[in-house]
Amino acid sequence: MNTRTSPTRTARTPVQQAAMLVGAVFLLVGILGFIPGITTDYDTMEFASHDSRAELLGIFQVSILHNLVHLAFGVAGLALSRSASGARTYLLAGGAIYLVLWLYGLLIGHDSDANFVPLNTADDWLHFVLGIGMIALGVLLTRRGATSRRM
């Protein structure tokens, strides 16, 4: 009798699930940034400039570069969610990057040529929430996973 066993799939850890979800949301936001109507003043979108007046959902200032960064963060999240250590690294490093972007947005003038991403006040505070949230997920879900494995 020849029985075949199928390879067992290991369940994703909570930190992997979080990284996958965050990555998927970034992909969705990156795509939505290129859709007229969801992005207001779409015809004013620049590649990378504070002159881009396009706004995702009429709130968050975007440009082609800004949307591409969201897409890249999304792809990175999905790719790194394949392992628990990669997922943790994605959430911690991504969170740190978003906190740096928050500081950058606070320190530069929104009408300055240095605001090439571009960022507005809504972007600044969203970046703060994303940074704190991603770091919290990376730390708390990894700690909880390590604790439950010991039991």
Short mmCIF file of C-alpha atoms in Angstrom, two decimals:
data_model
loop_
_atom_site.label_atom_id
_atom_site.label_comp_id
_atom_site.label_asym_id
_atom_site.label_seq_id
_atom_site.Cartn_x
_atom_site.Cartn_y
_atom_site.Cartn_z
CA MET A 1 0.00 0.00 0.00
CA ASN A 2 1.46 3.31 -1.07
CA THR A 3 0.25 6.27 0.93
CA ARG A 4 1.34 9.74 0.17
CA THR A 5 1.67 12.23 2.89
CA SER A 6 1.19 15.82 1.99
CA PRO A 7 3.66 18.27 3.40
CA THR A 8 2.21 19.96 6.42
CA ARG A 9 1.93 23.67 6.31
CA THR A 10 3.01 25.45 9.39
CA ALA A 11 0.58 28.02 10.65
CA ARG A 12 1.67 31.62 10.46
CA THR A 13 2.58 33.18 13.75
CA PRO A 14 0.70 36.26 14.93
CA VAL A 15 3.61 38.51 13.97
CA GLN A 16 3.61 37.01 10.47
CA GLN A 17 -0.13 37.56 10.15
CA ALA A 18 0.26 41.18 11.27
CA ALA A 19 3.08 41.84 8.80
CA MET A 20 1.02 40.26 6.01
CA LEU A 21 -2.00 42.41 6.89
CA VAL A 22 0.06 45.61 7.14
CA GLY A 23 1.75 44.78 3.83
CA ALA A 24 -1.61 44.13 2.14
CA VAL A 25 -2.97 47.45 3.43
CA PHE A 26 0.09 49.29 2.09
CA LEU A 27 -0.41 47.61 -1.30
CA LEU A 28 -4.06 48.63 -1.33
CA VAL A 29 -3.22 52.24 -0.38
CA GLY A 30 -0.55 52.36 -3.08
CA ILE A 31 -3.03 51.17 -5.70
CA LEU A 32 -5.81 53.49 -4.50
CA GLY A 33 -3.43 56.43 -4.80
CA PHE A 34 -3.46 55.91 -8.57
CA ILE A 35 -7.24 55.81 -8.93
CA PRO A 36 -8.94 59.09 -9.88
CA GLY A 37 -11.94 59.81 -7.69
CA ILE A 38 -10.47 57.98 -4.71
CA THR A 39 -7.56 60.36 -5.13
CA THR A 40 -8.91 63.91 -5.45
CA ASP A 41 -7.27 66.45 -7.77
CA TYR A 42 -5.68 63.50 -9.55
CA ASP A 43 -4.75 65.69 -12.53
CA THR A 44 -2.38 67.73 -10.32
CA MET A 45 -0.34 64.70 -9.22
CA GLU A 46 3.39 65.21 -9.67
CA PHE A 47 6.13 62.58 -9.59
CA ALA A 48 7.78 64.00 -6.46
CA SER A 49 7.03 67.53 -5.34
CA HIS A 50 5.19 69.54 -2.73
CA ASP A 51 3.34 71.01 -5.73
CA SER A 52 1.38 67.77 -6.05
CA ARG A 53 -2.10 68.66 -4.82
CA ALA A 54 -3.54 65.17 -5.28
CA GLU A 55 -4.98 63.75 -2.06
CA LEU A 56 -5.88 60.18 -1.26
CA LEU A 57 -9.46 60.18 0.07
CA GLY A 58 -9.28 63.98 -0.10
CA ILE A 59 -7.09 63.97 3.04
CA PHE A 60 -3.57 62.60 2.51
CA GLN A 61 -1.32 64.39 0.02
CA VAL A 62 0.20 61.95 -2.47
CA SER A 63 2.47 61.90 -5.47
CA ILE A 64 3.61 59.16 -7.80
CA LEU A 65 6.68 58.62 -5.59
CA HIS A 66 4.53 58.51 -2.45
CA ASN A 67 2.29 55.85 -4.02
CA LEU A 68 5.31 53.85 -5.20
CA VAL A 69 6.71 53.90 -1.65
CA HIS A 70 3.40 52.50 -0.36
CA LEU A 71 3.54 49.76 -2.99
CA ALA A 72 7.16 48.92 -2.07
CA PHE A 73 6.26 48.77 1.64
CA GLY A 74 3.40 46.45 0.74
CA VAL A 75 5.57 44.09 -1.29
CA ALA A 76 8.19 44.09 1.47
CA GLY A 77 5.56 43.25 4.09
CA LEU A 78 4.21 40.32 2.10
CA ALA A 79 7.70 39.01 1.31
CA LEU A 80 9.03 39.36 4.85
CA SER A 81 5.91 37.85 6.41
CA ARG A 82 7.09 34.46 5.16
CA SER A 83 9.14 34.05 8.35
CA ALA A 84 8.56 35.21 11.91
CA SER A 85 11.95 36.92 12.09
CA GLY A 86 11.37 38.66 8.75
CA ALA A 87 7.92 39.79 9.85
CA ARG A 88 9.30 41.18 13.11
CA THR A 89 12.09 42.99 11.26
CA TYR A 90 9.58 44.45 8.79
CA LEU A 91 7.33 45.77 11.54
CA LEU A 92 10.16 47.17 13.67
CA ALA A 93 12.21 48.68 10.84
CA GLY A 94 9.12 49.88 8.97
CA GLY A 95 7.80 51.46 12.15
CA ALA A 96 11.13 53.20 12.70
CA ILE A 97 11.11 54.51 9.13
CA TYR A 98 7.61 55.88 9.60
CA LEU A 99 8.65 57.63 12.83
CA VAL A 100 11.54 59.22 10.91
CA LEU A 101 9.06 60.32 8.22
CA TRP A 102 6.86 61.80 10.97
CA LEU A 103 9.80 63.83 12.31
CA TYR A 104 10.77 64.82 8.77
CA GLY A 105 7.24 66.06 8.12
CA LEU A 106 7.22 68.07 11.34
CA LEU A 107 10.62 69.66 10.72
CA ILE A 108 10.37 70.66 7.07
CA GLY A 109 7.97 73.23 5.71
CA HIS A 110 5.12 71.72 3.76
CA ASP A 111 5.72 74.27 0.97
CA SER A 112 9.49 73.73 1.03
CA ASP A 113 11.37 72.13 -1.86
CA ALA A 114 12.64 69.65 0.76
CA ASN A 115 9.07 68.30 0.96
CA PHE A 116 9.59 66.12 -2.11
CA VAL A 117 7.51 63.13 -0.90
CA PRO A 118 5.02 65.26 -0.45
CA LEU A 119 3.57 65.37 3.06
CA ASN A 120 0.80 67.35 4.71
CA THR A 121 -0.29 67.50 8.36
CA ALA A 122 -2.62 64.51 7.97
CA ASP A 123 0.28 62.47 6.53
CA ASP A 124 2.54 63.51 9.38
CA TRP A 125 0.19 62.25 12.09
CA LEU A 126 -0.71 59.11 10.16
CA HIS A 127 3.01 58.34 9.94
CA PHE A 128 3.28 58.75 13.71
CA VAL A 129 0.38 56.33 14.31
CA LEU A 130 1.80 53.85 11.76
CA GLY A 131 5.26 54.01 13.30
CA ILE A 132 4.04 53.41 16.84
CA GLY A 133 1.54 50.77 15.69
CA MET A 134 4.03 48.79 13.61
CA ILE A 135 6.65 48.80 16.38
CA ALA A 136 4.04 47.79 18.95
CA LEU A 137 2.91 44.90 16.75
CA GLY A 138 6.50 43.75 16.20
CA VAL A 139 7.30 43.82 19.91
CA LEU A 140 4.05 42.61 21.45
CA LEU A 141 3.26 39.84 18.99
CA THR A 142 6.77 38.46 19.16
CA ARG A 143 6.79 38.56 22.96
CA ARG A 144 3.38 36.86 23.13
CA GLY A 145 4.49 34.22 20.63
CA ALA A 146 7.63 33.47 22.64
CA THR A 147 5.63 33.26 25.87
CA SER A 148 3.02 30.88 24.45
CA ARG A 149 5.72 28.58 23.01
CA ARG A 150 7.27 28.09 26.43
CA MET A 151 4.00 26.91 27.94
#
